[in-house]
């Protein structure tokens, strides 16, 4: 999810630029203002005043976005122009007319209110109360509200309530014990921080994976289950990238993604932010010499990133024309639309499944299908996974849940396989249940089942002739 070497042209250029950036220590370039980094119950921040983190990296204060006259309380990079806001408090309640201030009230909540006491925003209620609360802006960009005495327990932190930006160390996803769901919500427009139409969130209904949603209801993009190295749908995400470290945690208490940047043993910091910008995910890095943000990585890469581009059982291949094809044993569900290059109806089975006599067709090098209804078990081998799937008539496909150090673990699907795409490299193996008769025909046509690699070929994708489809296979074998 952002921040890895592009495989194509930009690799060397990017490498050089990020390295030059890493040589320049941030703290030498920004002279820390003598401003305070904390507020307590007796020292609010009024409009016009700011907090600056101890190392001079981030600043908190009031700002007016370009397309607005209203005031918002936000956090931005100190010393980076133009103003790059990473968090906004009162997104849903712009302050108009009167000046407001941020204070800590009698029960230890942060409250943004105007002089008459009218509240525009307050930090979420905490079960922990504190008589000595203090809010501190950290060099990570986190505004941390904690008890200044004794335990120092965290009452609230801005990192738990992201706006449109994920900073290094922020968690995108769930703390299951408390039901806390951290997700990104776009700005309504570049000049308006009120919540926009798109969100990027970790879905934990089945095997955890990230979705961009439109209006909270329509999936726009899915990054696929974490496979031990990366998200299944983001093969270019290199685990050993020198500048970034990516982590995904999914256990009984947490399900989240996070990234860290190299803290630059040589004394420099890579400055990077990950943003949901309308329907696009973007990772930016700050180029100190150019004094500019550089777009390091972004989505969508091609039309196959669009959710369910080729419908159920369809496979999207961005390097082929047409892009949609059906795996062996399937034919276009709606041949008329398919012929007009609308693959959204997907593919239908040629032969109904017959539980006992079925087998599996391997699809190599793909992004695993939508896993919201899938189940995972990391404790079994891929072979045991196959046996489990075969023994359960409602299992329609399986794959390894991890490819770290070889294929292991088990994901099983029991509803239609949606949103599969093929990658030139870095994809995974998906084993799709087929009736024995279809598998036999497939064996005949490809001679060697294990070598099936799918890809679309110009003519086979569109053929309505079952025999020709079968002879060439709809997704052709290489
Ligand atoms: C402090 O603010 C919180 C959140 O708005 C509110 O629930 C609480 O009642 C306030 N406490 C006082 C003493 O006003
Ligand atoms: C706070 O207390 C309420 C009611 O007792 C409980 O339902 C909730 O889970 C608690 N929240 C946290 C964050 O502990
Ligand atoms: C957004 O979702 C709501 C339901 O959550 C629905 O009523 C509304 O029509 C949707 N708007 C658009 C533009 O899809
Ligand atoms: C889940 O992982 C997080 C982060 O590593 C850890 O803090 C937490 O204790 C883990 N929970 C369980 C149940 O292992
Ligand atoms: C959103 O993307 C556009 C270009 O696609 C860029 O100009 C703009 O700065 C981005 N917004 C943010 C918050 O990075
Ligand atoms: C299922 O397939 C097996 C083996 O091919 C065959 O013996 C059996 O009759 C089939 N059952 C049905 C219900 O078609
Ligand atoms: C078969 O798979 C379905 C769907 O995952 C599951 O609900 C069911 O419990 C499984 N049956 C057995 C016998 O494992
Ligand atoms: C998951 O199951 C629900 C309920 O059966 C169904 O409506 C939905 O389409 C399924 N989603 C996927 C991706 O298969």
PDB file of C-alpha atoms in Angstrom, residues 209-478:
ATOM      1  CA  UNK A 209      -8.290  -6.578   3.477  1.00  0.00           C
ATOM      2  CA  UNK A 210      -8.523  -2.910   2.569  1.00  0.00           C
ATOM      3  CA  UNK A 211     -11.311  -1.319   0.540  1.00  0.00           C
ATOM      4  CA  UNK A 212     -11.865   2.099  -0.951  1.00  0.00           C
ATOM      5  CA  UNK A 213     -15.595   2.708  -0.605  1.00  0.00           C
ATOM      6  CA  UNK A 214     -17.703   5.284  -2.379  1.00  0.00           C
ATOM      7  CA  UNK A 215     -20.432   6.664  -0.128  1.00  0.00           C
ATOM      8  CA  UNK A 216     -19.600   3.967   2.406  1.00  0.00           C
ATOM      9  CA  UNK A 217     -21.486   1.406   0.339  1.00  0.00           C
ATOM     10  CA  UNK A 218     -19.989   0.842  -3.113  1.00  0.00           C
ATOM     11  CA  UNK A 219     -16.563  -0.828  -3.341  1.00  0.00           C
ATOM     12  CA  UNK A 220     -14.197   1.044  -5.658  1.00  0.00           C
ATOM     13  CA  UNK A 221     -10.924  -0.753  -5.001  1.00  0.00           C
ATOM     14  CA  UNK A 222      -9.737  -3.688  -2.884  1.00  0.00           C
ATOM     15  CA  UNK A 223      -6.111  -4.364  -2.031  1.00  0.00           C
ATOM     16  CA  UNK A 224      -6.580  -8.066  -1.213  1.00  0.00           C
ATOM     17  CA  UNK A 225      -5.617 -10.180   1.814  1.00  0.00           C
ATOM     18  CA  UNK A 226      -2.172  -9.738   3.365  1.00  0.00           C
ATOM     19  CA  UNK A 227      -0.006 -12.686   2.285  1.00  0.00           C
ATOM     20  CA  UNK A 228       2.791 -12.372   4.790  1.00  0.00           C
ATOM     21  CA  UNK A 229       4.811 -10.115   2.509  1.00  0.00           C
ATOM     22  CA  UNK A 230       2.306  -7.624   1.130  1.00  0.00           C
ATOM     23  CA  UNK A 231      -1.281  -7.151   0.073  1.00  0.00           C
ATOM     24  CA  UNK A 232      -2.267  -9.695  -2.574  1.00  0.00           C
ATOM     25  CA  UNK A 233      -3.345  -6.924  -4.947  1.00  0.00           C
ATOM     26  CA  UNK A 234      -0.140  -4.892  -4.594  1.00  0.00           C
ATOM     27  CA  UNK A 235       2.678  -7.072  -5.908  1.00  0.00           C
ATOM     28  CA  UNK A 236       5.058  -4.130  -6.279  1.00  0.00           C
ATOM     29  CA  UNK A 237       5.006  -3.612  -2.513  1.00  0.00           C
ATOM     30  CA  UNK A 238       8.538  -4.728  -1.656  1.00  0.00           C
ATOM     31  CA  UNK A 239       9.014  -5.974   1.909  1.00  0.00           C
ATOM     32  CA  UNK A 240      12.689  -5.041   1.930  1.00  0.00           C
ATOM     33  CA  UNK A 241      12.405  -1.543   0.554  1.00  0.00           C
ATOM     34  CA  UNK A 242      15.208   0.466   2.125  1.00  0.00           C
ATOM     35  CA  UNK A 243      13.111   3.516   2.877  1.00  0.00           C
ATOM     36  CA  UNK A 244       9.881   1.965   4.113  1.00  0.00           C
ATOM     37  CA  UNK A 245       8.797  -0.849   6.365  1.00  0.00           C
ATOM     38  CA  UNK A 246       5.269  -2.176   5.940  1.00  0.00           C
ATOM     39  CA  UNK A 247       3.453  -4.144   8.572  1.00  0.00           C
ATOM     40  CA  UNK A 248       0.079  -5.809   8.822  1.00  0.00           C
ATOM     41  CA  UNK A 249      -1.186  -7.165  12.121  1.00  0.00           C
ATOM     42  CA  UNK A 250      -4.193  -9.498  12.288  1.00  0.00           C
ATOM     43  CA  UNK A 251      -4.689 -11.327  15.569  1.00  0.00           C
ATOM     44  CA  UNK A 252      -7.328 -11.643  18.265  1.00  0.00           C
ATOM     45  CA  UNK A 253      -7.071  -8.008  19.349  1.00  0.00           C
ATOM     46  CA  UNK A 254      -5.930  -6.040  16.304  1.00  0.00           C
ATOM     47  CA  UNK A 255      -6.296  -5.881  12.526  1.00  0.00           C
ATOM     48  CA  UNK A 256      -4.369  -2.991  11.059  1.00  0.00           C
ATOM     49  CA  UNK A 257      -1.824  -1.825   8.508  1.00  0.00           C
ATOM     50  CA  UNK A 258       0.997   0.515   9.386  1.00  0.00           C
ATOM     51  CA  UNK A 259       4.214   1.764   7.825  1.00  0.00           C
ATOM     52  CA  UNK A 260       7.422   3.192   9.141  1.00  0.00           C
ATOM     53  CA  UNK A 261      10.042   5.215   7.322  1.00  0.00           C
ATOM     54  CA  UNK A 262      13.727   4.683   7.631  1.00  0.00           C
ATOM     55  CA  UNK A 263      14.858   6.749  10.588  1.00  0.00           C
ATOM     56  CA  UNK A 264      18.002   7.258   8.608  1.00  0.00           C
ATOM     57  CA  UNK A 265      20.859   5.821  10.639  1.00  0.00           C
ATOM     58  CA  UNK A 266      22.813   8.524   8.782  1.00  0.00           C
ATOM     59  CA  UNK A 267      20.875  11.264  10.537  1.00  0.00           C
ATOM     60  CA  UNK A 268      18.197  11.934   7.944  1.00  0.00           C
ATOM     61  CA  UNK A 269      14.500  11.287   7.756  1.00  0.00           C
ATOM     62  CA  UNK A 270      12.367  10.350   4.811  1.00  0.00           C
ATOM     63  CA  UNK A 271       9.232  12.461   5.023  1.00  0.00           C
ATOM     64  CA  UNK A 272       6.329  10.524   3.574  1.00  0.00           C
ATOM     65  CA  UNK A 273       2.560  10.648   3.773  1.00  0.00           C
ATOM     66  CA  UNK A 274      -0.071   8.273   2.476  1.00  0.00           C
ATOM     67  CA  UNK A 275      -3.271   9.988   1.351  1.00  0.00           C
ATOM     68  CA  UNK A 276      -6.730   9.038   0.163  1.00  0.00           C
ATOM     69  CA  UNK A 277      -7.277  11.673  -2.519  1.00  0.00           C
ATOM     70  CA  UNK A 278     -10.808  11.173  -3.886  1.00  0.00           C
ATOM     71  CA  UNK A 279     -10.776   7.636  -5.344  1.00  0.00           C
ATOM     72  CA  UNK A 280      -6.988   7.569  -5.556  1.00  0.00           C
ATOM     73  CA  UNK A 281      -4.524   6.254  -2.988  1.00  0.00           C
ATOM     74  CA  UNK A 282      -1.301   8.229  -3.111  1.00  0.00           C
ATOM     75  CA  UNK A 283       2.037   8.094  -1.391  1.00  0.00           C
ATOM     76  CA  UNK A 284       4.074  11.273  -1.425  1.00  0.00           C
ATOM     77  CA  UNK A 285       7.677  11.856  -0.378  1.00  0.00           C
ATOM     78  CA  UNK A 286       9.116  15.292   0.318  1.00  0.00           C
ATOM     79  CA  UNK A 287      12.056  16.250  -1.843  1.00  0.00           C
ATOM     80  CA  UNK A 288      14.076  18.641   0.243  1.00  0.00           C
ATOM     81  CA  UNK A 289      16.218  19.958  -2.606  1.00  0.00           C
ATOM     82  CA  UNK A 290      13.301  20.657  -4.896  1.00  0.00           C
ATOM     83  CA  UNK A 291      11.143  21.775  -1.950  1.00  0.00           C
ATOM     84  CA  UNK A 292       8.271  19.779  -3.393  1.00  0.00           C
ATOM     85  CA  UNK A 293       6.133  16.727  -2.786  1.00  0.00           C
ATOM     86  CA  UNK A 294       6.805  13.929  -5.237  1.00  0.00           C
ATOM     87  CA  UNK A 295       4.125  11.373  -6.068  1.00  0.00           C
ATOM     88  CA  UNK A 296       5.980   8.175  -5.224  1.00  0.00           C
ATOM     89  CA  UNK A 297       3.157   5.688  -5.834  1.00  0.00           C
ATOM     90  CA  UNK A 298      -0.531   5.848  -6.600  1.00  0.00           C
ATOM     91  CA  UNK A 299      -3.635   3.864  -7.384  1.00  0.00           C
ATOM     92  CA  UNK A 300      -5.452   3.007  -9.573  1.00  0.00           C
ATOM     93  CA  UNK A 301      -2.681   1.737 -11.832  1.00  0.00           C
ATOM     94  CA  UNK A 302      -4.935   0.543 -14.639  1.00  0.00           C
ATOM     95  CA  UNK A 303      -8.612  -0.321 -15.222  1.00  0.00           C
ATOM     96  CA  UNK A 304      -8.138  -3.779 -13.658  1.00  0.00           C
ATOM     97  CA  UNK A 305      -7.799  -2.063 -10.272  1.00  0.00           C
ATOM     98  CA  UNK A 306     -11.478  -1.120 -10.543  1.00  0.00           C
ATOM     99  CA  UNK A 307     -13.493  -3.412  -8.276  1.00  0.00           C
ATOM    100  CA  UNK A 308     -15.061  -6.452 -10.001  1.00  0.00           C
ATOM    101  CA  UNK A 309     -14.132  -5.159 -13.437  1.00  0.00           C
ATOM    102  CA  UNK A 310     -14.751  -8.597 -14.972  1.00  0.00           C
ATOM    103  CA  UNK A 311     -17.567  -9.761 -12.704  1.00  0.00           C
ATOM    104  CA  UNK A 312     -17.791 -13.089 -10.886  1.00  0.00           C
ATOM    105  CA  UNK A 313     -15.193 -15.652 -12.010  1.00  0.00           C
ATOM    106  CA  UNK A 314     -13.893 -13.237 -14.655  1.00  0.00           C
ATOM    107  CA  UNK A 315     -10.176 -12.475 -14.738  1.00  0.00           C
ATOM    108  CA  UNK A 316      -8.898  -9.012 -15.611  1.00  0.00           C
ATOM    109  CA  UNK A 317      -5.596  -8.709 -17.455  1.00  0.00           C
ATOM    110  CA  UNK A 318      -4.517  -5.137 -18.091  1.00  0.00           C
ATOM    111  CA  UNK A 319      -1.894  -6.192 -20.628  1.00  0.00           C
ATOM    112  CA  UNK A 320      -4.448  -7.924 -22.841  1.00  0.00           C
ATOM    113  CA  UNK A 321      -7.084  -6.609 -25.163  1.00  0.00           C
ATOM    114  CA  UNK A 322      -9.868  -7.178 -24.292  1.00  0.00           C
ATOM    115  CA  UNK A 323      -9.060  -7.130 -20.606  1.00  0.00           C
ATOM    116  CA  UNK A 324     -11.608  -9.648 -19.376  1.00  0.00           C
ATOM    117  CA  UNK A 325     -11.398 -13.374 -19.844  1.00  0.00           C
ATOM    118  CA  UNK A 326     -12.963 -16.482 -18.360  1.00  0.00           C
ATOM    119  CA  UNK A 327     -10.900 -19.303 -16.826  1.00  0.00           C
ATOM    120  CA  UNK A 328     -11.086 -22.747 -18.408  1.00  0.00           C
ATOM    121  CA  UNK A 329     -14.399 -24.397 -17.538  1.00  0.00           C
ATOM    122  CA  UNK A 330     -16.245 -21.052 -17.630  1.00  0.00           C
ATOM    123  CA  UNK A 331     -17.888 -19.083 -20.431  1.00  0.00           C
ATOM    124  CA  UNK A 332     -19.106 -15.474 -20.503  1.00  0.00           C
ATOM    125  CA  UNK A 333     -22.332 -15.252 -18.491  1.00  0.00           C
ATOM    126  CA  UNK A 334     -23.706 -12.641 -20.843  1.00  0.00           C
ATOM    127  CA  UNK A 335     -22.132 -13.179 -24.273  1.00  0.00           C
ATOM    128  CA  UNK A 336     -23.847 -10.130 -25.813  1.00  0.00           C
ATOM    129  CA  UNK A 337     -22.379  -7.676 -23.282  1.00  0.00           C
ATOM    130  CA  UNK A 338     -19.119  -9.561 -23.281  1.00  0.00           C
ATOM    131  CA  UNK A 339     -18.836  -9.090 -27.044  1.00  0.00           C
ATOM    132  CA  UNK A 340     -19.308  -5.366 -26.517  1.00  0.00           C
ATOM    133  CA  UNK A 341     -16.402  -5.484 -24.076  1.00  0.00           C
ATOM    134  CA  UNK A 342     -18.531  -5.168 -20.982  1.00  0.00           C
ATOM    135  CA  UNK A 343     -17.205  -7.964 -18.803  1.00  0.00           C
ATOM    136  CA  UNK A 344     -19.079  -6.989 -15.654  1.00  0.00           C
ATOM    137  CA  UNK A 345     -21.567  -9.868 -15.897  1.00  0.00           C
ATOM    138  CA  UNK A 346     -18.659 -12.229 -15.395  1.00  0.00           C
ATOM    139  CA  UNK A 347     -18.359 -15.883 -16.281  1.00  0.00           C
ATOM    140  CA  UNK A 348     -20.578 -18.910 -15.743  1.00  0.00           C
ATOM    141  CA  UNK A 349     -19.657 -22.511 -15.165  1.00  0.00           C
ATOM    142  CA  UNK A 350     -19.978 -24.828 -18.134  1.00  0.00           C
ATOM    143  CA  UNK A 351     -20.658 -27.837 -15.940  1.00  0.00           C
ATOM    144  CA  UNK A 352     -22.354 -27.797 -12.570  1.00  0.00           C
ATOM    145  CA  UNK A 353     -20.247 -28.959  -9.673  1.00  0.00           C
ATOM    146  CA  UNK A 354     -20.724 -32.485  -8.456  1.00  0.00           C
ATOM    147  CA  UNK A 355     -19.221 -32.372  -5.006  1.00  0.00           C
ATOM    148  CA  UNK A 356     -17.522 -35.752  -4.940  1.00  0.00           C
ATOM    149  CA  UNK A 357     -16.029 -35.862  -8.403  1.00  0.00           C
ATOM    150  CA  UNK A 358     -14.597 -32.318  -8.542  1.00  0.00           C
ATOM    151  CA  UNK A 359     -11.023 -31.112  -8.869  1.00  0.00           C
ATOM    152  CA  UNK A 360      -9.156 -27.812  -8.976  1.00  0.00           C
ATOM    153  CA  UNK A 361      -7.956 -25.557 -11.756  1.00  0.00           C
ATOM    154  CA  UNK A 362      -4.893 -23.551 -10.749  1.00  0.00           C
ATOM    155  CA  UNK A 363      -4.919 -19.876 -11.740  1.00  0.00           C
ATOM    156  CA  UNK A 364      -1.357 -18.648 -11.480  1.00  0.00           C
ATOM    157  CA  UNK A 365      -0.141 -15.132 -10.850  1.00  0.00           C
ATOM    158  CA  UNK A 366      -3.400 -13.533  -9.742  1.00  0.00           C
ATOM    159  CA  UNK A 367      -4.769 -11.196  -7.084  1.00  0.00           C
ATOM    160  CA  UNK A 368      -6.878 -13.301  -4.721  1.00  0.00           C
ATOM    161  CA  UNK A 369     -10.630 -12.715  -5.004  1.00  0.00           C
ATOM    162  CA  UNK A 370     -12.792 -10.696  -2.604  1.00  0.00           C
ATOM    163  CA  UNK A 371     -12.326 -12.363   0.787  1.00  0.00           C
ATOM    164  CA  UNK A 372     -15.165 -10.754   2.764  1.00  0.00           C
ATOM    165  CA  UNK A 373     -16.915 -14.146   2.919  1.00  0.00           C
ATOM    166  CA  UNK A 374     -13.753 -16.259   3.001  1.00  0.00           C
ATOM    167  CA  UNK A 375     -12.208 -18.012   5.977  1.00  0.00           C
ATOM    168  CA  UNK A 376      -8.547 -18.406   6.795  1.00  0.00           C
ATOM    169  CA  UNK A 377      -6.553 -20.880   8.854  1.00  0.00           C
ATOM    170  CA  UNK A 378      -2.838 -20.196   9.034  1.00  0.00           C
ATOM    171  CA  UNK A 379      -2.095 -23.446  10.869  1.00  0.00           C
ATOM    172  CA  UNK A 380      -2.506 -25.924   8.005  1.00  0.00           C
ATOM    173  CA  UNK A 381      -0.465 -26.735   4.921  1.00  0.00           C
ATOM    174  CA  UNK A 382      -1.561 -25.976   1.380  1.00  0.00           C
ATOM    175  CA  UNK A 383      -2.137 -29.680   0.815  1.00  0.00           C
ATOM    176  CA  UNK A 384      -4.383 -29.948   3.868  1.00  0.00           C
ATOM    177  CA  UNK A 385      -6.167 -26.874   2.563  1.00  0.00           C
ATOM    178  CA  UNK A 386      -6.886 -28.662  -0.704  1.00  0.00           C
ATOM    179  CA  UNK A 387      -8.254 -31.666   1.153  1.00  0.00           C
ATOM    180  CA  UNK A 388     -10.444 -29.485   3.358  1.00  0.00           C
ATOM    181  CA  UNK A 389     -11.825 -27.652   0.370  1.00  0.00           C
ATOM    182  CA  UNK A 390     -12.463 -30.866  -1.552  1.00  0.00           C
ATOM    183  CA  UNK A 391     -14.253 -32.378   1.459  1.00  0.00           C
ATOM    184  CA  UNK A 392     -16.610 -29.411   1.807  1.00  0.00           C
ATOM    185  CA  UNK A 393     -19.122 -29.171  -1.008  1.00  0.00           C
ATOM    186  CA  UNK A 394     -19.616 -25.449  -0.441  1.00  0.00           C
ATOM    187  CA  UNK A 395     -15.918 -24.660  -0.894  1.00  0.00           C
ATOM    188  CA  UNK A 396     -15.406 -23.094  -4.331  1.00  0.00           C
ATOM    189  CA  UNK A 397     -11.715 -22.218  -4.232  1.00  0.00           C
ATOM    190  CA  UNK A 398      -8.696 -22.201  -1.966  1.00  0.00           C
ATOM    191  CA  UNK A 399      -5.264 -20.640  -1.761  1.00  0.00           C
ATOM    192  CA  UNK A 400      -2.342 -20.311   0.600  1.00  0.00           C
ATOM    193  CA  UNK A 401      -2.837 -17.636   3.257  1.00  0.00           C
ATOM    194  CA  UNK A 402       0.884 -16.886   3.316  1.00  0.00           C
ATOM    195  CA  UNK A 403       3.593 -16.948   0.667  1.00  0.00           C
ATOM    196  CA  UNK A 404       6.341 -15.918   3.050  1.00  0.00           C
ATOM    197  CA  UNK A 405       8.896 -18.717   2.791  1.00  0.00           C
ATOM    198  CA  UNK A 406       6.716 -20.791   0.447  1.00  0.00           C
ATOM    199  CA  UNK A 407       2.979 -21.346   0.273  1.00  0.00           C
ATOM    200  CA  UNK A 408       1.363 -22.234   3.587  1.00  0.00           C
ATOM    201  CA  UNK A 409      -1.892 -21.756   5.431  1.00  0.00           C
ATOM    202  CA  UNK A 410      -5.341 -21.812   3.957  1.00  0.00           C
ATOM    203  CA  UNK A 411      -7.988 -19.445   2.633  1.00  0.00           C
ATOM    204  CA  UNK A 412     -11.264 -20.976   1.449  1.00  0.00           C
ATOM    205  CA  UNK A 413     -13.998 -19.255  -0.546  1.00  0.00           C
ATOM    206  CA  UNK A 414     -17.599 -20.389  -0.506  1.00  0.00           C
ATOM    207  CA  UNK A 415     -19.260 -17.601  -2.505  1.00  0.00           C
ATOM    208  CA  UNK A 416     -18.615 -16.417  -6.071  1.00  0.00           C
ATOM    209  CA  UNK A 417     -15.066 -15.420  -6.862  1.00  0.00           C
ATOM    210  CA  UNK A 418     -15.128 -11.687  -7.465  1.00  0.00           C
ATOM    211  CA  UNK A 419     -12.446  -9.155  -8.440  1.00  0.00           C
ATOM    212  CA  UNK A 420      -9.661 -11.409  -9.736  1.00  0.00           C
ATOM    213  CA  UNK A 421      -6.900  -9.852 -11.780  1.00  0.00           C
ATOM    214  CA  UNK A 422      -3.721 -11.180 -13.285  1.00  0.00           C
ATOM    215  CA  UNK A 423      -0.281  -9.662 -12.642  1.00  0.00           C
ATOM    216  CA  UNK A 424       2.765  -9.903 -14.874  1.00  0.00           C
ATOM    217  CA  UNK A 425       4.730 -10.824 -11.784  1.00  0.00           C
ATOM    218  CA  UNK A 426       4.150 -11.117  -8.077  1.00  0.00           C
ATOM    219  CA  UNK A 427       0.673 -12.644  -8.262  1.00  0.00           C
ATOM    220  CA  UNK A 428      -0.470 -15.677  -6.294  1.00  0.00           C
ATOM    221  CA  UNK A 429      -1.923 -19.111  -7.006  1.00  0.00           C
ATOM    222  CA  UNK A 430      -5.665 -19.602  -6.704  1.00  0.00           C
ATOM    223  CA  UNK A 431      -7.180 -23.077  -7.016  1.00  0.00           C
ATOM    224  CA  UNK A 432     -10.695 -22.967  -8.425  1.00  0.00           C
ATOM    225  CA  UNK A 433     -13.097 -25.895  -8.034  1.00  0.00           C
ATOM    226  CA  UNK A 434     -14.190 -27.404 -11.343  1.00  0.00           C
ATOM    227  CA  UNK A 435     -16.308 -30.382 -12.313  1.00  0.00           C
ATOM    228  CA  UNK A 436     -14.169 -33.364 -13.252  1.00  0.00           C
ATOM    229  CA  UNK A 437     -15.389 -33.303 -16.862  1.00  0.00           C
ATOM    230  CA  UNK A 438     -14.217 -29.695 -17.329  1.00  0.00           C
ATOM    231  CA  UNK A 439     -10.886 -30.503 -15.766  1.00  0.00           C
ATOM    232  CA  UNK A 440     -10.403 -33.429 -18.145  1.00  0.00           C
ATOM    233  CA  UNK A 441     -11.071 -31.233 -21.152  1.00  0.00           C
ATOM    234  CA  UNK A 442      -8.748 -28.654 -19.762  1.00  0.00           C
ATOM    235  CA  UNK A 443      -6.053 -31.272 -19.333  1.00  0.00           C
ATOM    236  CA  UNK A 444      -6.489 -32.334 -22.918  1.00  0.00           C
ATOM    237  CA  UNK A 445      -6.189 -28.819 -24.198  1.00  0.00           C
ATOM    238  CA  UNK A 446      -3.248 -27.796 -22.108  1.00  0.00           C
ATOM    239  CA  UNK A 447      -1.652 -31.234 -21.817  1.00  0.00           C
ATOM    240  CA  UNK A 448      -0.253 -30.386 -18.465  1.00  0.00           C
ATOM    241  CA  UNK A 449      -2.592 -28.981 -15.890  1.00  0.00           C
ATOM    242  CA  UNK A 450       0.088 -27.699 -13.540  1.00  0.00           C
ATOM    243  CA  UNK A 451       1.584 -25.414 -16.114  1.00  0.00           C
ATOM    244  CA  UNK A 452      -1.550 -23.414 -16.683  1.00  0.00           C
ATOM    245  CA  UNK A 453      -0.881 -19.739 -16.584  1.00  0.00           C
ATOM    246  CA  UNK A 454      -3.760 -17.582 -17.461  1.00  0.00           C
ATOM    247  CA  UNK A 455      -3.721 -14.656 -19.761  1.00  0.00           C
ATOM    248  CA  UNK A 456      -6.202 -13.188 -22.138  1.00  0.00           C
ATOM    249  CA  UNK A 457      -5.645 -13.660 -25.806  1.00  0.00           C
ATOM    250  CA  UNK A 458      -7.348 -11.461 -28.262  1.00  0.00           C
ATOM    251  CA  UNK A 459      -9.612 -13.935 -29.951  1.00  0.00           C
ATOM    252  CA  UNK A 460     -10.314 -16.527 -27.340  1.00  0.00           C
ATOM    253  CA  UNK A 461     -11.859 -14.095 -24.898  1.00  0.00           C
ATOM    254  CA  UNK A 462     -14.671 -13.280 -27.245  1.00  0.00           C
ATOM    255  CA  UNK A 463     -15.418 -16.519 -28.934  1.00  0.00           C
ATOM    256  CA  UNK A 464     -18.931 -17.766 -28.423  1.00  0.00           C
ATOM    257  CA  UNK A 465     -17.975 -21.113 -29.854  1.00  0.00           C
ATOM    258  CA  UNK A 466     -17.677 -23.461 -26.941  1.00  0.00           C
ATOM    259  CA  UNK A 467     -15.352 -25.826 -28.733  1.00  0.00           C
ATOM    260  CA  UNK A 468     -13.033 -23.131 -29.897  1.00  0.00           C
ATOM    261  CA  UNK A 469     -13.082 -21.609 -26.444  1.00  0.00           C
ATOM    262  CA  UNK A 470     -12.098 -24.919 -25.047  1.00  0.00           C
ATOM    263  CA  UNK A 471      -9.457 -25.634 -27.623  1.00  0.00           C
ATOM    264  CA  UNK A 472      -7.673 -22.332 -26.981  1.00  0.00           C
ATOM    265  CA  UNK A 473      -8.990 -22.019 -23.489  1.00  0.00           C
ATOM    266  CA  UNK A 474     -10.694 -18.746 -22.776  1.00  0.00           C
ATOM    267  CA  UNK A 475      -7.846 -17.486 -20.690  1.00  0.00           C
ATOM    268  CA  UNK A 476      -5.101 -18.925 -22.840  1.00  0.00           C
ATOM    269  CA  UNK A 477      -2.484 -21.246 -21.429  1.00  0.00           C
ATOM    270  CA  UNK A 478       1.142 -20.321 -21.660  1.00  0.00           C
TER     271      UNK A 478
END
